[in-house]
PDB file of C-alpha atoms in Angstrom:
ATOM      1  CA  MET A   1     113.848 141.922 110.988  1.00  0.00           C
ATOM      2  CA  LEU A   2     116.469 139.826 109.175  1.00  0.00           C
ATOM      3  CA  ASN A   3     114.071 139.130 106.360  1.00  0.00           C
ATOM      4  CA  GLY A   4     113.904 142.865 105.722  1.00  0.00           C
ATOM      5  CA  GLN A   5     117.692 142.943 105.289  1.00  0.00           C
ATOM      6  CA  GLY A   6     117.788 140.322 102.572  1.00  0.00           C
ATOM      7  CA  CYS A   7     117.960 137.165 104.728  1.00  0.00           C
ATOM      8  CA  ALA A   8     115.878 134.051 104.443  1.00  0.00           C
ATOM      9  CA  PHE A   9     115.333 131.385 107.085  1.00  0.00           C
ATOM     10  CA  ALA A  10     117.597 128.462 106.237  1.00  0.00           C
ATOM     11  CA  GLY A  11     115.443 125.890 108.070  1.00  0.00           C
ATOM     12  CA  GLU A  12     117.758 124.884 110.934  1.00  0.00           C
ATOM     13  CA  VAL A  13     117.661 125.964 114.560  1.00  0.00           C
ATOM     14  CA  LEU A  14     120.139 125.151 117.343  1.00  0.00           C
ATOM     15  CA  VAL A  15     118.344 124.438 120.643  1.00  0.00           C
ATOM     16  CA  ALA A  16     119.345 123.436 124.151  1.00  0.00           C
ATOM     17  CA  ARG A  17     118.406 119.920 125.230  1.00  0.00           C
ATOM     18  CA  GLU A  18     117.524 121.072 128.779  1.00  0.00           C
ATOM     19  CA  HIS A  19     116.082 124.229 130.355  1.00  0.00           C
ATOM     20  CA  GLU A  20     118.971 125.608 132.402  1.00  0.00           C
ATOM     21  CA  TRP A  21     121.017 128.789 132.828  1.00  0.00           C
ATOM     22  CA  PHE A  22     124.255 128.924 130.890  1.00  0.00           C
ATOM     23  CA  ARG A  23     127.099 131.328 130.486  1.00  0.00           C
ATOM     24  CA  GLY A  24     127.960 130.586 126.811  1.00  0.00           C
ATOM     25  CA  VAL A  25     126.352 128.480 124.084  1.00  0.00           C
ATOM     26  CA  SER A  26     129.410 126.218 123.971  1.00  0.00           C
ATOM     27  CA  ASP A  27     128.599 125.159 127.596  1.00  0.00           C
ATOM     28  CA  VAL A  28     125.194 123.710 126.665  1.00  0.00           C
ATOM     29  CA  GLU A  29     124.037 120.236 125.650  1.00  0.00           C
ATOM     30  CA  ARG A  30     122.489 121.156 122.301  1.00  0.00           C
ATOM     31  CA  GLU A  31     121.072 119.766 119.064  1.00  0.00           C
ATOM     32  CA  VAL A  32     120.079 121.032 115.591  1.00  0.00           C
ATOM     33  CA  ILE A  33     116.415 120.670 114.597  1.00  0.00           C
ATOM     34  CA  ARG A  34     114.295 121.579 111.559  1.00  0.00           C
ATOM     35  CA  PRO A  35     111.135 122.908 113.167  1.00  0.00           C
ATOM     36  CA  SER A  36     107.612 122.783 111.872  1.00  0.00           C
ATOM     37  CA  GLY A  37     104.824 125.056 113.056  1.00  0.00           C
ATOM     38  CA  SER A  38     105.093 128.644 114.181  1.00  0.00           C
ATOM     39  CA  PRO A  39     108.334 130.215 115.509  1.00  0.00           C
ATOM     40  CA  ARG A  40     106.370 131.396 118.565  1.00  0.00           C
ATOM     41  CA  ASP A  41     105.553 127.793 119.500  1.00  0.00           C
ATOM     42  CA  LEU A  42     109.223 126.839 119.168  1.00  0.00           C
ATOM     43  CA  LEU A  43     110.309 129.677 121.477  1.00  0.00           C
ATOM     44  CA  VAL A  44     107.782 128.529 124.119  1.00  0.00           C
ATOM     45  CA  ARG A  45     108.770 124.853 123.977  1.00  0.00           C
ATOM     46  CA  ARG A  46     112.535 125.041 123.542  1.00  0.00           C
ATOM     47  CA  ASP A  47     115.497 127.253 124.581  1.00  0.00           C
ATOM     48  CA  VAL A  48     116.593 128.568 121.154  1.00  0.00           C
ATOM     49  CA  LEU A  49     120.346 129.232 120.941  1.00  0.00           C
ATOM     50  CA  ARG A  50     120.843 130.008 117.229  1.00  0.00           C
ATOM     51  CA  ILE A  51     118.542 130.438 114.203  1.00  0.00           C
ATOM     52  CA  GLN A  52     120.203 130.035 110.854  1.00  0.00           C
ATOM     53  CA  PHE A  53     119.458 132.441 107.949  1.00  0.00           C
ATOM     54  CA  ARG A  54     121.067 132.854 104.571  1.00  0.00           C
ATOM     55  CA  HIS A  55     121.871 136.085 102.668  1.00  0.00           C
ATOM     56  CA  ARG A  56     122.366 135.904  98.911  1.00  0.00           C
ATOM     57  CA  SER A  57     125.798 137.555  99.004  1.00  0.00           C
ATOM     58  CA  ILE A  58     126.961 137.394 102.624  1.00  0.00           C
ATOM     59  CA  GLY A  59     126.123 133.721 103.151  1.00  0.00           C
ATOM     60  CA  ILE A  60     125.163 132.245 106.516  1.00  0.00           C
ATOM     61  CA  VAL A  61     123.744 134.707 109.084  1.00  0.00           C
ATOM     62  CA  ALA A  62     123.215 133.256 112.589  1.00  0.00           C
ATOM     63  CA  LEU A  63     120.819 134.987 115.002  1.00  0.00           C
ATOM     64  CA  GLY A  64     121.221 133.860 118.598  1.00  0.00           C
ATOM     65  CA  LEU A  65     122.331 134.494 122.147  1.00  0.00           C
ATOM     66  CA  SER A  66     125.652 135.801 123.221  1.00  0.00           C
ATOM     67  CA  SER A  67     127.380 134.945 126.502  1.00  0.00           C
ATOM     68  CA  ALA A  68     126.099 136.187 129.860  1.00  0.00           C
ATOM     69  CA  GLY A  69     128.584 137.282 132.493  1.00  0.00           C
ATOM     70  CA  GLU A  70     126.631 136.742 135.719  1.00  0.00           C
ATOM     71  CA  PHE A  71     124.080 134.178 136.860  1.00  0.00           C
ATOM     72  CA  GLY A  72     120.534 135.197 135.896  1.00  0.00           C
ATOM     73  CA  GLU A  73     121.703 138.034 133.703  1.00  0.00           C
ATOM     74  CA  PRO A  74     119.887 138.239 130.295  1.00  0.00           C
ATOM     75  CA  HIS A  75     121.841 137.049 127.301  1.00  0.00           C
ATOM     76  CA  PRO A  76     122.505 139.784 124.694  1.00  0.00           C
ATOM     77  CA  LEU A  77     121.089 139.187 121.229  1.00  0.00           C
ATOM     78  CA  GLU A  78     123.843 138.415 118.673  1.00  0.00           C
ATOM     79  CA  VAL A  79     124.064 138.237 114.907  1.00  0.00           C
ATOM     80  CA  ALA A  80     127.127 136.439 113.579  1.00  0.00           C
ATOM     81  CA  ILE A  81     128.361 136.421 109.991  1.00  0.00           C
ATOM     82  CA  HIS A  82     131.625 135.706 108.160  1.00  0.00           C
ATOM     83  CA  ALA A  83     133.753 138.850 108.320  1.00  0.00           C
ATOM     84  CA  GLY A  84     135.119 138.446 104.799  1.00  0.00           C
ATOM     85  CA  PRO A  85     137.911 140.999 104.150  1.00  0.00           C
ATOM     86  CA  LEU A  86     137.430 142.468 107.605  1.00  0.00           C
ATOM     87  CA  SER A  87     139.062 139.350 109.016  1.00  0.00           C
ATOM     88  CA  MET A  88     142.288 140.040 107.082  1.00  0.00           C
ATOM     89  CA  PRO A  89     145.023 142.627 107.848  1.00  0.00           C
ATOM     90  CA  VAL A  90     144.196 145.912 106.157  1.00  0.00           C
ATOM     91  CA  GLU A  91     147.643 145.912 104.590  1.00  0.00           C
ATOM     92  CA  LEU A  92     146.655 142.879 102.487  1.00  0.00           C
ATOM     93  CA  TRP A  93     143.476 144.335 101.104  1.00  0.00           C
ATOM     94  CA  SER A  94     143.020 144.719  97.393  1.00  0.00           C
ATOM     95  CA  LYS A  95     140.874 147.487  95.943  1.00  0.00           C
ATOM     96  CA  SER A  96     137.929 145.048  95.703  1.00  0.00           C
ATOM     97  CA  ASP A  97     138.526 143.924  99.315  1.00  0.00           C
ATOM     98  CA  ARG A  98     138.259 147.551 100.467  1.00  0.00           C
ATOM     99  CA  GLN A  99     135.032 148.044  98.587  1.00  0.00           C
ATOM    100  CA  SER A 100     133.609 144.743  99.900  1.00  0.00           C
ATOM    101  CA  ALA A 101     134.577 145.724 103.476  1.00  0.00           C
ATOM    102  CA  LYS A 102     132.715 149.033 103.188  1.00  0.00           C
ATOM    103  CA  ARG A 103     129.616 147.304 101.838  1.00  0.00           C
ATOM    104  CA  LEU A 104     129.696 144.717 104.580  1.00  0.00           C
ATOM    105  CA  MET A 105     130.133 147.280 107.341  1.00  0.00           C
ATOM    106  CA  GLY A 106     127.301 149.327 105.897  1.00  0.00           C
ATOM    107  CA  TRP A 107     125.006 146.296 105.859  1.00  0.00           C
ATOM    108  CA  MET A 108     125.903 145.460 109.475  1.00  0.00           C
ATOM    109  CA  GLU A 109     125.105 148.994 110.610  1.00  0.00           C
ATOM    110  CA  ARG A 110     121.721 148.948 108.799  1.00  0.00           C
ATOM    111  CA  LEU A 111     120.940 145.614 110.455  1.00  0.00           C
ATOM    112  CA  LEU A 112     121.899 146.916 113.875  1.00  0.00           C
ATOM    113  CA  LEU A 113     119.540 149.884 113.445  1.00  0.00           C
ATOM    114  CA  ALA A 114     116.784 147.569 112.230  1.00  0.00           C
ATOM    115  CA  LEU A 115     117.193 145.350 115.353  1.00  0.00           C
ATOM    116  CA  VAL A 116     117.348 147.948 118.079  1.00  0.00           C
ATOM    117  CA  GLY A 117     113.809 149.283 117.536  1.00  0.00           C
ATOM    118  CA  PRO A 118     111.816 146.035 117.887  1.00  0.00           C
ATOM    119  CA  THR A 119     114.095 144.786 120.662  1.00  0.00           C
ATOM    120  CA  LYS A 120     114.068 148.130 122.503  1.00  0.00           C
ATOM    121  CA  ALA A 121     117.843 147.840 122.948  1.00  0.00           C
ATOM    122  CA  GLN A 122     119.548 150.641 124.894  1.00  0.00           C
ATOM    123  CA  TYR A 123     122.890 150.004 123.262  1.00  0.00           C
ATOM    124  CA  GLY A 124     124.519 147.742 120.701  1.00  0.00           C
ATOM    125  CA  ALA A 125     127.820 147.154 118.981  1.00  0.00           C
ATOM    126  CA  ILE A 126     129.621 145.684 115.931  1.00  0.00           C
ATOM    127  CA  GLY A 127     132.991 143.986 116.207  1.00  0.00           C
ATOM    128  CA  ILE A 128     135.312 141.555 114.458  1.00  0.00           C
ATOM    129  CA  GLU A 129     135.875 138.422 116.528  1.00  0.00           C
ATOM    130  CA  ALA A 130     134.637 140.548 119.471  1.00  0.00           C
ATOM    131  CA  THR A 131     132.873 139.808 122.745  1.00  0.00           C
ATOM    132  CA  PHE A 132     129.735 141.908 123.318  1.00  0.00           C
ATOM    133  CA  PRO A 133     129.632 143.149 126.923  1.00  0.00           C
ATOM    134  CA  THR A 134     126.531 142.471 128.998  1.00  0.00           C
ATOM    135  CA  PRO A 135     125.211 145.365 131.153  1.00  0.00           C
ATOM    136  CA  ALA A 136     127.095 144.035 134.209  1.00  0.00           C
ATOM    137  CA  ALA A 137     130.354 143.876 132.228  1.00  0.00           C
ATOM    138  CA  LEU A 138     129.837 147.320 130.701  1.00  0.00           C
ATOM    139  CA  VAL A 139     129.437 148.833 134.137  1.00  0.00           C
ATOM    140  CA  GLY A 140     132.685 147.221 135.233  1.00  0.00           C
ATOM    141  CA  SER A 141     135.801 149.357 135.700  1.00  0.00           C
ATOM    142  CA  GLN A 142     138.015 147.768 133.058  1.00  0.00           C
ATOM    143  CA  ARG A 143     137.314 147.510 129.306  1.00  0.00           C
ATOM    144  CA  SER A 144     138.298 144.356 127.510  1.00  0.00           C
ATOM    145  CA  ARG A 145     140.371 144.568 124.332  1.00  0.00           C
ATOM    146  CA  LEU A 146     137.987 142.005 122.903  1.00  0.00           C
ATOM    147  CA  TRP A 147     135.095 144.418 123.010  1.00  0.00           C
ATOM    148  CA  PRO A 148     133.681 145.852 119.743  1.00  0.00           C
ATOM    149  CA  THR A 149     134.858 149.084 118.155  1.00  0.00           C
ATOM    150  CA  THR A 150     131.580 150.331 116.628  1.00  0.00           C
ATOM    151  CA  TRP A 151     128.963 151.351 119.170  1.00  0.00           C
ATOM    152  CA  PHE A 152     125.303 152.383 119.104  1.00  0.00           C
ATOM    153  CA  TRP A 153     123.103 153.967 121.731  1.00  0.00           C
ATOM    154  CA  ALA A 154     119.404 154.748 121.624  1.00  0.00           C
ATOM    155  CA  PRO A 155     117.778 158.213 121.754  1.00  0.00           C
ATOM    156  CA  GLN A 156     116.384 157.448 125.220  1.00  0.00           C
ATOM    157  CA  LEU A 157     119.954 157.644 126.561  1.00  0.00           C
ATOM    158  CA  GLY A 158     120.331 161.175 125.348  1.00  0.00           C
ATOM    159  CA  SER A 159     117.005 162.211 126.822  1.00  0.00           C
ATOM    160  CA  ARG A 160     118.223 161.070 130.264  1.00  0.00           C
ATOM    161  CA  ALA A 161     121.709 162.505 130.059  1.00  0.00           C
ATOM    162  CA  VAL A 162     121.433 165.447 127.673  1.00  0.00           C
ATOM    163  CA  ALA A 163     124.331 167.511 128.966  1.00  0.00           C
ATOM    164  CA  GLU A 164     126.715 164.521 129.285  1.00  0.00           C
ATOM    165  CA  GLU A 165     125.831 163.227 125.836  1.00  0.00           C
ATOM    166  CA  GLU A 166     126.402 166.634 124.220  1.00  0.00           C
ATOM    167  CA  GLN A 167     129.764 166.944 125.979  1.00  0.00           C
ATOM    168  CA  LEU A 168     130.704 163.464 124.747  1.00  0.00           C
ATOM    169  CA  LEU A 169     129.654 164.159 121.157  1.00  0.00           C
ATOM    170  CA  SER A 170     131.540 167.450 121.006  1.00  0.00           C
ATOM    171  CA  GLY A 171     134.773 165.652 121.935  1.00  0.00           C
ATOM    172  CA  LEU A 172     134.487 162.852 119.322  1.00  0.00           C
ATOM    173  CA  ASN A 173     135.678 162.783 115.703  1.00  0.00           C
ATOM    174  CA  GLN A 174     132.572 164.054 113.883  1.00  0.00           C
ATOM    175  CA  SER A 175     133.362 162.033 110.737  1.00  0.00           C
ATOM    176  CA  ALA A 176     133.088 158.856 112.842  1.00  0.00           C
ATOM    177  CA  LEU A 177     129.585 159.760 114.124  1.00  0.00           C
ATOM    178  CA  SER A 178     126.175 159.052 112.595  1.00  0.00           C
ATOM    179  CA  ARG A 179     123.086 160.481 114.298  1.00  0.00           C
ATOM    180  CA  SER A 180     119.485 159.761 113.352  1.00  0.00           C
ATOM    181  CA  ASN A 181     116.074 159.235 114.909  1.00  0.00           C
ATOM    182  CA  ALA A 182     117.125 155.585 115.457  1.00  0.00           C
ATOM    183  CA  GLY A 183     120.067 156.574 117.617  1.00  0.00           C
ATOM    184  CA  THR A 184     123.779 157.367 117.472  1.00  0.00           C
ATOM    185  CA  ILE A 185     126.602 155.275 115.999  1.00  0.00           C
ATOM    186  CA  PHE A 186     130.278 155.863 116.755  1.00  0.00           C
ATOM    187  CA  ARG A 187     132.975 154.044 114.765  1.00  0.00           C
ATOM    188  CA  ALA A 188     136.294 153.918 116.631  1.00  0.00           C
ATOM    189  CA  TRP A 189     137.877 151.714 113.903  1.00  0.00           C
ATOM    190  CA  ARG A 190     137.601 152.794 110.239  1.00  0.00           C
ATOM    191  CA  PRO A 191     140.305 151.179 108.189  1.00  0.00           C
ATOM    192  CA  TRP A 192     139.514 153.256 105.063  1.00  0.00           C
ATOM    193  CA  SER A 193     140.085 156.632 106.784  1.00  0.00           C
ATOM    194  CA  GLU A 194     142.566 158.494 108.911  1.00  0.00           C
ATOM    195  CA  PRO A 195     143.064 157.967 111.696  1.00  0.00           C
ATOM    196  CA  GLN A 196     142.163 154.311 111.403  1.00  0.00           C
ATOM    197  CA  ALA A 197     141.626 153.831 115.167  1.00  0.00           C
ATOM    198  CA  ASP A 198     140.403 156.269 117.834  1.00  0.00           C
ATOM    199  CA  GLU A 199     141.224 154.621 121.141  1.00  0.00           C
ATOM    200  CA  PRO A 200     140.588 157.771 123.290  1.00  0.00           C
ATOM    201  CA  GLY A 201     137.194 158.186 121.654  1.00  0.00           C
ATOM    202  CA  LEU A 202     136.357 154.562 122.243  1.00  0.00           C
ATOM    203  CA  GLU A 203     137.268 154.936 125.953  1.00  0.00           C
ATOM    204  CA  ARG A 204     134.968 157.936 126.253  1.00  0.00           C
ATOM    205  CA  VAL A 205     132.037 156.210 124.583  1.00  0.00           C
ATOM    206  CA  VAL A 206     132.350 153.001 126.597  1.00  0.00           C
ATOM    207  CA  GLY A 207     132.657 155.016 129.847  1.00  0.00           C
ATOM    208  CA  PHE A 208     129.582 157.018 128.930  1.00  0.00           C
ATOM    209  CA  LEU A 209     127.568 153.879 128.181  1.00  0.00           C
ATOM    210  CA  GLY A 210     128.754 152.237 131.379  1.00  0.00           C
ATOM    211  CA  ARG A 211     127.509 155.144 133.454  1.00  0.00           C
ATOM    212  CA  PHE A 212     124.158 155.126 131.654  1.00  0.00           C
ATOM    213  CA  VAL A 213     123.647 151.396 132.141  1.00  0.00           C
ATOM    214  CA  GLU A 214     124.616 151.666 135.769  1.00  0.00           C
ATOM    215  CA  ASN A 215     121.964 154.329 136.372  1.00  0.00           C
ATOM    216  CA  SER A 216     119.369 152.227 134.516  1.00  0.00           C
ATOM    217  CA  ARG A 217     119.845 148.920 136.414  1.00  0.00           C
TER     218      ARG A 217
END
């Protein structure tokens, strides 16, 4: 999946020393190895935390596990990269920073869509220094300000909640939406457009996804 988006395996993998449940990767006794043999064998023998890739222009791309909120809950799949200009205040952007930010966000959205099919993900998100909510957290009553601002949901969601999805979509900023056979993307933060942030729209999307996940658990 990452290879198809211009990434090449960099040769290093972060693995856990012991087989045990953990909340976050930083809680684990871990080590970096340079594996030989097939990736499938590595996944059987070790608990893989991060796999390092490299993109020719983006740099290091780390594929791994995000934090789990509750004991036994599956860890979300996470791709981490350097945010580049997206990590700076928009007011400090140069013209080239703005163009670079658009290219980077476009690449992240294409990667998200490439990942959700093979992983059969029901939802996904993109954020800057954000915490991706597990299903249990998403169902919770209070949204965290650390959650992402760009959200994806799969077509299966719409097929189970047609009327609610159509009501949601009709109330969102249409220029912030992208719909395709792969699913729907809503961007609540778009620093190159007006308004830059759509907090009400974000609340509606997160609430909709929380209800869907709750009904699917």
